[in-house]
mmCIF file of C-alpha atoms in Angstrom:
data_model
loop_
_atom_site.group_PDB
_atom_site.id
_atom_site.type_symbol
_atom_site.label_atom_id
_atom_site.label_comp_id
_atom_site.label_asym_id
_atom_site.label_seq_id
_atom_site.Cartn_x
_atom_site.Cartn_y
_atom_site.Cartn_z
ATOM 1 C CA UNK A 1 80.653 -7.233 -35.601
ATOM 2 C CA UNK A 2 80.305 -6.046 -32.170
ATOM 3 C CA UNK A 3 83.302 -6.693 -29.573
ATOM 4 C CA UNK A 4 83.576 -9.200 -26.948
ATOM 5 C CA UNK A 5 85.915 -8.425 -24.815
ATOM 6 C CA UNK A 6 85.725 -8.711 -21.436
ATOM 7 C CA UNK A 7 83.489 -11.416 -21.852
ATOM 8 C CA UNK A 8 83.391 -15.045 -21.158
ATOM 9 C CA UNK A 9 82.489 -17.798 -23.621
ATOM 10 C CA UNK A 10 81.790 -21.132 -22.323
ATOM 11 C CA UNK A 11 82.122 -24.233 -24.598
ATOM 12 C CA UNK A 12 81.600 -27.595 -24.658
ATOM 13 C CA UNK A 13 83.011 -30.242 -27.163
ATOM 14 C CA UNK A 14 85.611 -27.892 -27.568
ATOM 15 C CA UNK A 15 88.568 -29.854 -28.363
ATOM 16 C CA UNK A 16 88.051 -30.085 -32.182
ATOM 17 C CA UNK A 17 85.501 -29.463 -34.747
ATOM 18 C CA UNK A 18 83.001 -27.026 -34.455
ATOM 19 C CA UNK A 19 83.713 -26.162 -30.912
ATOM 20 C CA UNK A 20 86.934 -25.380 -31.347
ATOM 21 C CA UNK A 21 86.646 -22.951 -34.580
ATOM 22 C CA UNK A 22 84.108 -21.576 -32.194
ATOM 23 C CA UNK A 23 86.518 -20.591 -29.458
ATOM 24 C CA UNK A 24 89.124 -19.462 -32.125
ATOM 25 C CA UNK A 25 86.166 -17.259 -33.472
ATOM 26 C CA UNK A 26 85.101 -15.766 -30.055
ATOM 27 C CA UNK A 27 88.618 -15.538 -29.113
ATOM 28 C CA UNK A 28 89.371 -13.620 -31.788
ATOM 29 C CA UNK A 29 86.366 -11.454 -31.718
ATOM 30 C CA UNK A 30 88.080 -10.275 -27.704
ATOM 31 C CA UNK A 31 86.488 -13.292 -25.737
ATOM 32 C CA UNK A 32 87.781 -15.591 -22.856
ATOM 33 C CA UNK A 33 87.231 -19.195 -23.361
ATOM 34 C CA UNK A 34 86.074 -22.275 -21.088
ATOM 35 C CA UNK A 35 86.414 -24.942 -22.529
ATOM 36 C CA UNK A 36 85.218 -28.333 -21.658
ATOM 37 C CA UNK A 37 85.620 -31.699 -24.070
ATOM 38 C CA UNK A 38 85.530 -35.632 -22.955
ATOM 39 C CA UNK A 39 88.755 -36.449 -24.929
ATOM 40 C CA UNK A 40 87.931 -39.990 -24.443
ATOM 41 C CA UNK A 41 86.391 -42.725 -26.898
ATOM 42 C CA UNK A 42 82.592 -44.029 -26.257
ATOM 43 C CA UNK A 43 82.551 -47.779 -26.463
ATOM 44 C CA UNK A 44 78.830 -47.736 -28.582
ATOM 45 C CA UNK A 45 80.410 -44.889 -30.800
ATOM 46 C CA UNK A 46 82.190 -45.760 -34.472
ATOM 47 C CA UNK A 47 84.434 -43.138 -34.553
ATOM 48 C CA UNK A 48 86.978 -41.533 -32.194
ATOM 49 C CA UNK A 49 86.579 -38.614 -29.820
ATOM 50 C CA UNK A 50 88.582 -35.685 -29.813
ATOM 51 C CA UNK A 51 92.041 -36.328 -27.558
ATOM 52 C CA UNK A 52 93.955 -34.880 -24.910
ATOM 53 C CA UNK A 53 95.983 -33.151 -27.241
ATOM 54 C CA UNK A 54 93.412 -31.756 -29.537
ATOM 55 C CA UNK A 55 92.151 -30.045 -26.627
ATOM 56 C CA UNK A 56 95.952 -28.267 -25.956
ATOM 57 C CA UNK A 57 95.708 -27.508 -29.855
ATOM 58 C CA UNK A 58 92.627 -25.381 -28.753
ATOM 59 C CA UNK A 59 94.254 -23.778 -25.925
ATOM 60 C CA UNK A 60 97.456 -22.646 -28.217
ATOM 61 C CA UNK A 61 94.834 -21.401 -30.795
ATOM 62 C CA UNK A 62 93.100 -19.523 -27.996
ATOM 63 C CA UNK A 63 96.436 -18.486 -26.688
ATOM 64 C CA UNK A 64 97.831 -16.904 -29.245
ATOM 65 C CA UNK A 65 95.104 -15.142 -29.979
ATOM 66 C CA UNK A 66 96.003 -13.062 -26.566
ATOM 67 C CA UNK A 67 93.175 -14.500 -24.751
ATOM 68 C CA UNK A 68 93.307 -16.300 -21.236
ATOM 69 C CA UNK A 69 91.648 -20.131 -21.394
ATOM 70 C CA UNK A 70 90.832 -22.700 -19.158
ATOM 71 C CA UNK A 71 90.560 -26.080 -20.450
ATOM 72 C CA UNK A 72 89.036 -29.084 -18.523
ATOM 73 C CA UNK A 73 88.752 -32.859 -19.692
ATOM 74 C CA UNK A 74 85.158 -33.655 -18.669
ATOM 75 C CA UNK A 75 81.838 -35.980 -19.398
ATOM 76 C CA UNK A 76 78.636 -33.824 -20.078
ATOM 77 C CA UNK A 77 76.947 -36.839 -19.263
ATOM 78 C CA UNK A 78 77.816 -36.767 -15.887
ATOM 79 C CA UNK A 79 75.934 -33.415 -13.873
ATOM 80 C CA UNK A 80 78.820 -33.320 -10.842
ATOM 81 C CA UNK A 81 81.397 -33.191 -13.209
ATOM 82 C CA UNK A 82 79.862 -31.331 -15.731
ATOM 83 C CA UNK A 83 78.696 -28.401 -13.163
ATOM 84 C CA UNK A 84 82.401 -28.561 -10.981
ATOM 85 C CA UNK A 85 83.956 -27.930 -14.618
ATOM 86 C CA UNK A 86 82.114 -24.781 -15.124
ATOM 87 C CA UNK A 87 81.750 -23.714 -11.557
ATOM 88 C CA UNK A 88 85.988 -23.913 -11.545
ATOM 89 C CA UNK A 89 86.134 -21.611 -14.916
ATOM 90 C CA UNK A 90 83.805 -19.136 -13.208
ATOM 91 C CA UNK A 91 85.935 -18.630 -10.434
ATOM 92 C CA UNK A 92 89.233 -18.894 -12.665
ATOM 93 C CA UNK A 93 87.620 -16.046 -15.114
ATOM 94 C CA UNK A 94 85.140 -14.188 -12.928
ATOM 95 C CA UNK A 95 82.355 -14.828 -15.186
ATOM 96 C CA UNK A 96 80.300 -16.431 -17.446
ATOM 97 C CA UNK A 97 78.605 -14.541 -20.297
ATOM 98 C CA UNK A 98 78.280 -16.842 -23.626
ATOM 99 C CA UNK A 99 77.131 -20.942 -22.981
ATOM 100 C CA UNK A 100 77.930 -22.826 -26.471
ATOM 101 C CA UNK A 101 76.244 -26.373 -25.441
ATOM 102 C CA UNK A 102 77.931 -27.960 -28.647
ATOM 103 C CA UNK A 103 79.304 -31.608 -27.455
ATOM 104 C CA UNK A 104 77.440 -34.133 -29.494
ATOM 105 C CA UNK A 105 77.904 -37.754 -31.155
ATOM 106 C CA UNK A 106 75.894 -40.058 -33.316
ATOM 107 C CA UNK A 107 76.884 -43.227 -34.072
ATOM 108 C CA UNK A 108 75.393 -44.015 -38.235
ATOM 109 C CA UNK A 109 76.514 -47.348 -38.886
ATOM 110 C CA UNK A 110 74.489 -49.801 -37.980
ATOM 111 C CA UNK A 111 74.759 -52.261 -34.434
ATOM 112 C CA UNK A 112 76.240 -52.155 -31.846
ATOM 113 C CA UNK A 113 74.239 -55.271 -30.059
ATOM 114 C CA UNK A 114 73.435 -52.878 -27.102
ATOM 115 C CA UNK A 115 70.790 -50.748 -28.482
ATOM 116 C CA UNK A 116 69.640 -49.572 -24.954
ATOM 117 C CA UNK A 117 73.203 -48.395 -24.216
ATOM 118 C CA UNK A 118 73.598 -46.898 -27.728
ATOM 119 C CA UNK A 119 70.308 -44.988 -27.181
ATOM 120 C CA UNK A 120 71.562 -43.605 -23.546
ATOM 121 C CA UNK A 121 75.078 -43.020 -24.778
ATOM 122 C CA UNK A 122 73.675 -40.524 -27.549
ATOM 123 C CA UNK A 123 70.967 -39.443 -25.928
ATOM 124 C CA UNK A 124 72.722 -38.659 -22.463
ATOM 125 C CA UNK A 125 75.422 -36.680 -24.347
ATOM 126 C CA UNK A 126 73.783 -34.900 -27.057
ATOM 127 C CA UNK A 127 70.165 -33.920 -24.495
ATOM 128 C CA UNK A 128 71.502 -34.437 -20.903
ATOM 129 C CA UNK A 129 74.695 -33.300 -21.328
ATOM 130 C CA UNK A 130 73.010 -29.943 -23.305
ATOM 131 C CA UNK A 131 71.155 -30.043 -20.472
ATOM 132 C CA UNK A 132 73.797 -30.322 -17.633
ATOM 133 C CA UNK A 133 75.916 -26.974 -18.930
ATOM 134 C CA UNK A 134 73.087 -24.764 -19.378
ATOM 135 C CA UNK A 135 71.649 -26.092 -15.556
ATOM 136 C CA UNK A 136 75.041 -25.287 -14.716
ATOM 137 C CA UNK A 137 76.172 -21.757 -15.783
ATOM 138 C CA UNK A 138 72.634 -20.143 -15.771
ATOM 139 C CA UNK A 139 73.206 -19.181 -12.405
ATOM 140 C CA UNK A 140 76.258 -17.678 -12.949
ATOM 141 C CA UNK A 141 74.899 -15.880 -16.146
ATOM 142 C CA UNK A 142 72.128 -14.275 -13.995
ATOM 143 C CA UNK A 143 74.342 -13.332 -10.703
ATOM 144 C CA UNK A 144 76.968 -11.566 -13.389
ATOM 145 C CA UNK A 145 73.172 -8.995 -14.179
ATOM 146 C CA UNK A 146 74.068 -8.091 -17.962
ATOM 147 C CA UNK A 147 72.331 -10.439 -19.318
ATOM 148 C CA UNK A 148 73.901 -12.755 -21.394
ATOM 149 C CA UNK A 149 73.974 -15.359 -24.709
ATOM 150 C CA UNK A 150 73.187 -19.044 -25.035
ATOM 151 C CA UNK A 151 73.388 -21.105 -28.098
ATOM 152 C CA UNK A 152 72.955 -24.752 -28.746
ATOM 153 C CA UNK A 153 73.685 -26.499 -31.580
ATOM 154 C CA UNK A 154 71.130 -28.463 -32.883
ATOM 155 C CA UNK A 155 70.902 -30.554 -36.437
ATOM 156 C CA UNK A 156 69.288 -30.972 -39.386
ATOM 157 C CA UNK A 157 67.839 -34.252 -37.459
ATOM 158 C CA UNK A 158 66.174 -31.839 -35.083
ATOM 159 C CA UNK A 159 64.318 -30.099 -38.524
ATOM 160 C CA UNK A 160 63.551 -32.313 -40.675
ATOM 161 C CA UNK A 161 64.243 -36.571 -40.083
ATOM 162 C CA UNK A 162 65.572 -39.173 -42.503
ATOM 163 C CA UNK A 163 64.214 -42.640 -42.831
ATOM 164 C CA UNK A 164 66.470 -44.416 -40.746
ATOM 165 C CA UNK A 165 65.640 -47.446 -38.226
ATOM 166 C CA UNK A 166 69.240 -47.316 -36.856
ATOM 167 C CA UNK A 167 68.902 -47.241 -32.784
ATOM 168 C CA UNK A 168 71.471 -44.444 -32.679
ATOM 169 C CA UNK A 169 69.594 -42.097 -35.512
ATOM 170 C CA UNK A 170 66.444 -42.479 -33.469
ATOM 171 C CA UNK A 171 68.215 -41.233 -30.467
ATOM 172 C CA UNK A 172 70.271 -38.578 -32.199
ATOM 173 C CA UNK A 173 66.609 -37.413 -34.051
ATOM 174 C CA UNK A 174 65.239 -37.530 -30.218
ATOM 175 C CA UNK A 175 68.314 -35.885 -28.375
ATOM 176 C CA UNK A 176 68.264 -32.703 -31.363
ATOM 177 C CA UNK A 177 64.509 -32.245 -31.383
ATOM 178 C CA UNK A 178 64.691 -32.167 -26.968
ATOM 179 C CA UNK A 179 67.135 -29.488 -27.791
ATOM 180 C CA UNK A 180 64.756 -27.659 -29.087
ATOM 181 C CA UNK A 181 62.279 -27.730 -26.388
ATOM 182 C CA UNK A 182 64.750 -26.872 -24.115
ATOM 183 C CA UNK A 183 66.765 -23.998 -25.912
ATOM 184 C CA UNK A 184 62.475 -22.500 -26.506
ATOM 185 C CA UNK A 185 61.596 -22.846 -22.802
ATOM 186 C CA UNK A 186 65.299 -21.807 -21.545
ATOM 187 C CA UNK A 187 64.414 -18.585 -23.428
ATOM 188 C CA UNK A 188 60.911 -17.651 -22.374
ATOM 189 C CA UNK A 189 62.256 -18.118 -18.758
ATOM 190 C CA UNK A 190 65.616 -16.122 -18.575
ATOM 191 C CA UNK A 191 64.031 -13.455 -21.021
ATOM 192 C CA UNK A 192 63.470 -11.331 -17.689
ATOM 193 C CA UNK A 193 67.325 -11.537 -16.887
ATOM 194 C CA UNK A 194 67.919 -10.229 -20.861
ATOM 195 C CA UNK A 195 69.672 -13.524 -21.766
ATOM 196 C CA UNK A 196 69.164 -15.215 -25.058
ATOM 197 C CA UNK A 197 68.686 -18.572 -25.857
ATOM 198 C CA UNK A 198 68.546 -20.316 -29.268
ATOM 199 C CA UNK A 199 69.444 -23.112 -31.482
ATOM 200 C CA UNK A 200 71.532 -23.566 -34.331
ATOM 201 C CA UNK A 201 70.858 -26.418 -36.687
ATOM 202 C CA UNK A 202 73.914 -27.590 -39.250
ATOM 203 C CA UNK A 203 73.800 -29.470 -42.374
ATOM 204 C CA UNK A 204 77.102 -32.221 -42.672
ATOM 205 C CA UNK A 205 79.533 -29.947 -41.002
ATOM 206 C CA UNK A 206 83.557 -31.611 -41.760
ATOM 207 C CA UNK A 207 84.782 -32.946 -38.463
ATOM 208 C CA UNK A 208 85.605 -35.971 -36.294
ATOM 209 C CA UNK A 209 81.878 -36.639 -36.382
ATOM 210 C CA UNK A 210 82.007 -36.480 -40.454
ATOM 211 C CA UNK A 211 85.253 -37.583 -41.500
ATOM 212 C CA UNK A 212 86.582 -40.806 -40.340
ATOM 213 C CA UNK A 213 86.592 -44.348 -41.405
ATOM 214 C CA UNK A 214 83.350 -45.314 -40.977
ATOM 215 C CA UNK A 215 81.863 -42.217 -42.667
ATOM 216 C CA UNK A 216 83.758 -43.370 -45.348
ATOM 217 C CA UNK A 217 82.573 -46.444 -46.006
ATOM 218 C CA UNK A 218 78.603 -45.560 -45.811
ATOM 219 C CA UNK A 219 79.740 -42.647 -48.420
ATOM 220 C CA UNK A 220 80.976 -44.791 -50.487
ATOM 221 C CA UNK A 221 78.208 -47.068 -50.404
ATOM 222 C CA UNK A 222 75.883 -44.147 -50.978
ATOM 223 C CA UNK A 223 77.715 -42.742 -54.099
ATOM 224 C CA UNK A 224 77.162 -46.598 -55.397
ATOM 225 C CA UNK A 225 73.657 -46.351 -55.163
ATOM 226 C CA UNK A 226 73.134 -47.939 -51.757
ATOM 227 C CA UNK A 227 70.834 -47.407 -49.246
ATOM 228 C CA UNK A 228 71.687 -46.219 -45.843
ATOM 229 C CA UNK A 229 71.802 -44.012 -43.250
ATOM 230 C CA UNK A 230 73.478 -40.827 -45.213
ATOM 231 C CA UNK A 231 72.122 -41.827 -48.913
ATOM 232 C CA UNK A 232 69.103 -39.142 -48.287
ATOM 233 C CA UNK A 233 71.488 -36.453 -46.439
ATOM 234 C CA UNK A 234 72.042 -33.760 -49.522
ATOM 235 C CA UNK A 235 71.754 -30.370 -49.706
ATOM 236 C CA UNK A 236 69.575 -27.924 -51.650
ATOM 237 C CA UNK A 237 72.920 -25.897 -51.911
ATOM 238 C CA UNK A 238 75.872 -26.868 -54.334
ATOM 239 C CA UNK A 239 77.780 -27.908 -51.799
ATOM 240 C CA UNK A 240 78.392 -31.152 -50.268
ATOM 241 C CA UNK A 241 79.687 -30.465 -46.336
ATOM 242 C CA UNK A 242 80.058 -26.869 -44.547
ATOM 243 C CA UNK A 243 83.306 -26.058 -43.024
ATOM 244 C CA UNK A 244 83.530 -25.085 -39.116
ATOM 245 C CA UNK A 245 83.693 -21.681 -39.230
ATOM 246 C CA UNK A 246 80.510 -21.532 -41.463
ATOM 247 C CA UNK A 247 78.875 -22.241 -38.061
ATOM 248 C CA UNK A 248 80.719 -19.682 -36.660
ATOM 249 C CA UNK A 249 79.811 -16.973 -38.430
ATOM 250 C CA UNK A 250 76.587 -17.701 -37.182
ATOM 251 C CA UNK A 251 77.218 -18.297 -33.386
ATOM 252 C CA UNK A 252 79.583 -14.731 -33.677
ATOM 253 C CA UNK A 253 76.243 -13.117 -34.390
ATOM 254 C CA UNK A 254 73.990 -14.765 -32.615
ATOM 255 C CA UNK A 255 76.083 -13.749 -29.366
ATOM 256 C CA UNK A 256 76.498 -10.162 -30.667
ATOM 257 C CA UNK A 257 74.857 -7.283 -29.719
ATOM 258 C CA UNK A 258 73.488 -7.567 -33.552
ATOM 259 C CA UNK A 259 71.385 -10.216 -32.480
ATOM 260 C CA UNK A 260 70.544 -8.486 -29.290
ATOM 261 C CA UNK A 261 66.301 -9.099 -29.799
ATOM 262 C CA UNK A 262 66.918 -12.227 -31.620
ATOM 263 C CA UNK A 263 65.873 -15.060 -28.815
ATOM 264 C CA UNK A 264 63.959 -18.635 -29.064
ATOM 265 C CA UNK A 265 65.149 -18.872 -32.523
ATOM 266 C CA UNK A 266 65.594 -22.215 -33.940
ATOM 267 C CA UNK A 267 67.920 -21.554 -36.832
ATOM 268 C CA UNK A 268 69.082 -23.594 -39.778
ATOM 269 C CA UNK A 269 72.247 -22.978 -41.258
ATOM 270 C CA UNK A 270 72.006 -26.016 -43.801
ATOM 271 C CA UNK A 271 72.485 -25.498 -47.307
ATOM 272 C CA UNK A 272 69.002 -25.607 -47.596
ATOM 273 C CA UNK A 273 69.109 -29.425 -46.346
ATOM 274 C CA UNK A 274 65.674 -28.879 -44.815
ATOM 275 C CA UNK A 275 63.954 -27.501 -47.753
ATOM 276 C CA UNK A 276 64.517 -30.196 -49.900
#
């Protein structure tokens, strides 16, 4: 795998989970990190954010690793803060070459009440907010003139949809297949400044997303021979949930000079969960 060093890899959702083996990865391929994370609950949501201290857990990962790291506590869903965030890595690292638009929830139980805010809570985070980054560093991408990588990360919901009436699945479906859109018409437009955009789309990945409480409880009702929102969710693989870094072994190429021509790509790295 191609270096990174002396570049800059900016991440969102980076406190735990996916985006966190991500900066470990980068980090460790000679990358600088920004990373970004709400470490704060969402009142419609049925499990917990990352934390505060998850996100210093990232930043000693990223540390020790020899590589500098700024971390800021922000909202994706909010633009100002969103854009202020990157704009103050930027000027912290001198540059932006990598965007990892990775911050996501879903809520898969069913309620809450508020449907409407439950749709604009998901939706707001997982589209706006992938939205809000990109808007944000593209300009700095193109200023730095050596082109550059962007990567969002998609779902299996944005490939192939489940049966599923629940408010928040219908906005999670939405928010993934927008993604999409974006990530294709984000890369015919900065193909002229050489920087790559595509998706990534992940089967059950284990995180804060996958393993809590009430992920539990609709697995358990699944493995009786319930119905619900995760009873359809198997993959084609023999294996039931992807680690982390499985993800970023992708994302390590897809920023590499490996994947140099690789651009628009909407790419499933699911166990075959789409096949099935």
């Amino acid at each position: 795998m191609t270096g990174l060093e002396g570049k800059v890899a900016l991440i969102t959702g980076a406190a735990r989970g996916q985006g966190r083996s991500h900066a470990v990865r980068l980090a460790s391929e000679g990358a600088d990190i920004i990373a970004l994370d709400i470490c704060a609950d969402i009142d419609t949501m049925d499990y917990p954010n990352a934390t505060p201290a998850d996100l210093r857990e990232t930043v000693a990962q990223v540390e020790a690793l020899g590589r500098r790291i700024v971390a800021v506590e922000a909202d994706v869903r909010d633009a100002a803060a969103t854009r202020a965030a990157v704009d103050g890595g930027y000027e912290t690292l001198g540059r932006i070459d990598i965007v990892l638009s990775n911050a996501g929830i879903v809520r898969l139980s069913d309620g809450p009440d508020d449907y409407a805010q439950m749709w604009q809570d998901v939706v707001s985070t997982n589209l706006s907010g992938g939205f809000h980054v990109v808007a944000a560093a593209v300009p700095h991408l193109i200023s730095g003139g050596q082109g550059g990588s962007i990567v969002f990360t998609g779902s299996t919901a944005g490939v192939r949809p489940t049966a599923n009436l629940n408010t928040a699945a219908l906005a999670y479906t939405a928010s993934k297949w927008g993604l999409v859109g974006i990530c294709k018409q984000y890369a015919a437009s900065l193909a002229e400044h050489s920087i790559r955009v595509n998706i990534v789309h992940p089967t059950g990945v284990a995180s804060g997303m996958t393993m809590n409480e009430a992920m539990g409880r609709l697995a358990q009702e699944a493995a009786a021979g319930g119905k619900n929102s995760i009873a359809e969710m198997q993959n084609a693989l023999p294996i039931e949930i992807l680690q982390p870094s499985d993800i970023s072994d992708t994302i390590a190429f897809l920023v590499s000079d490996q994947a140099k021509w690789i651009t628009g790509v909407s790419l499933p790295v699911d166990a075959g969960f789409s096949v099935r």
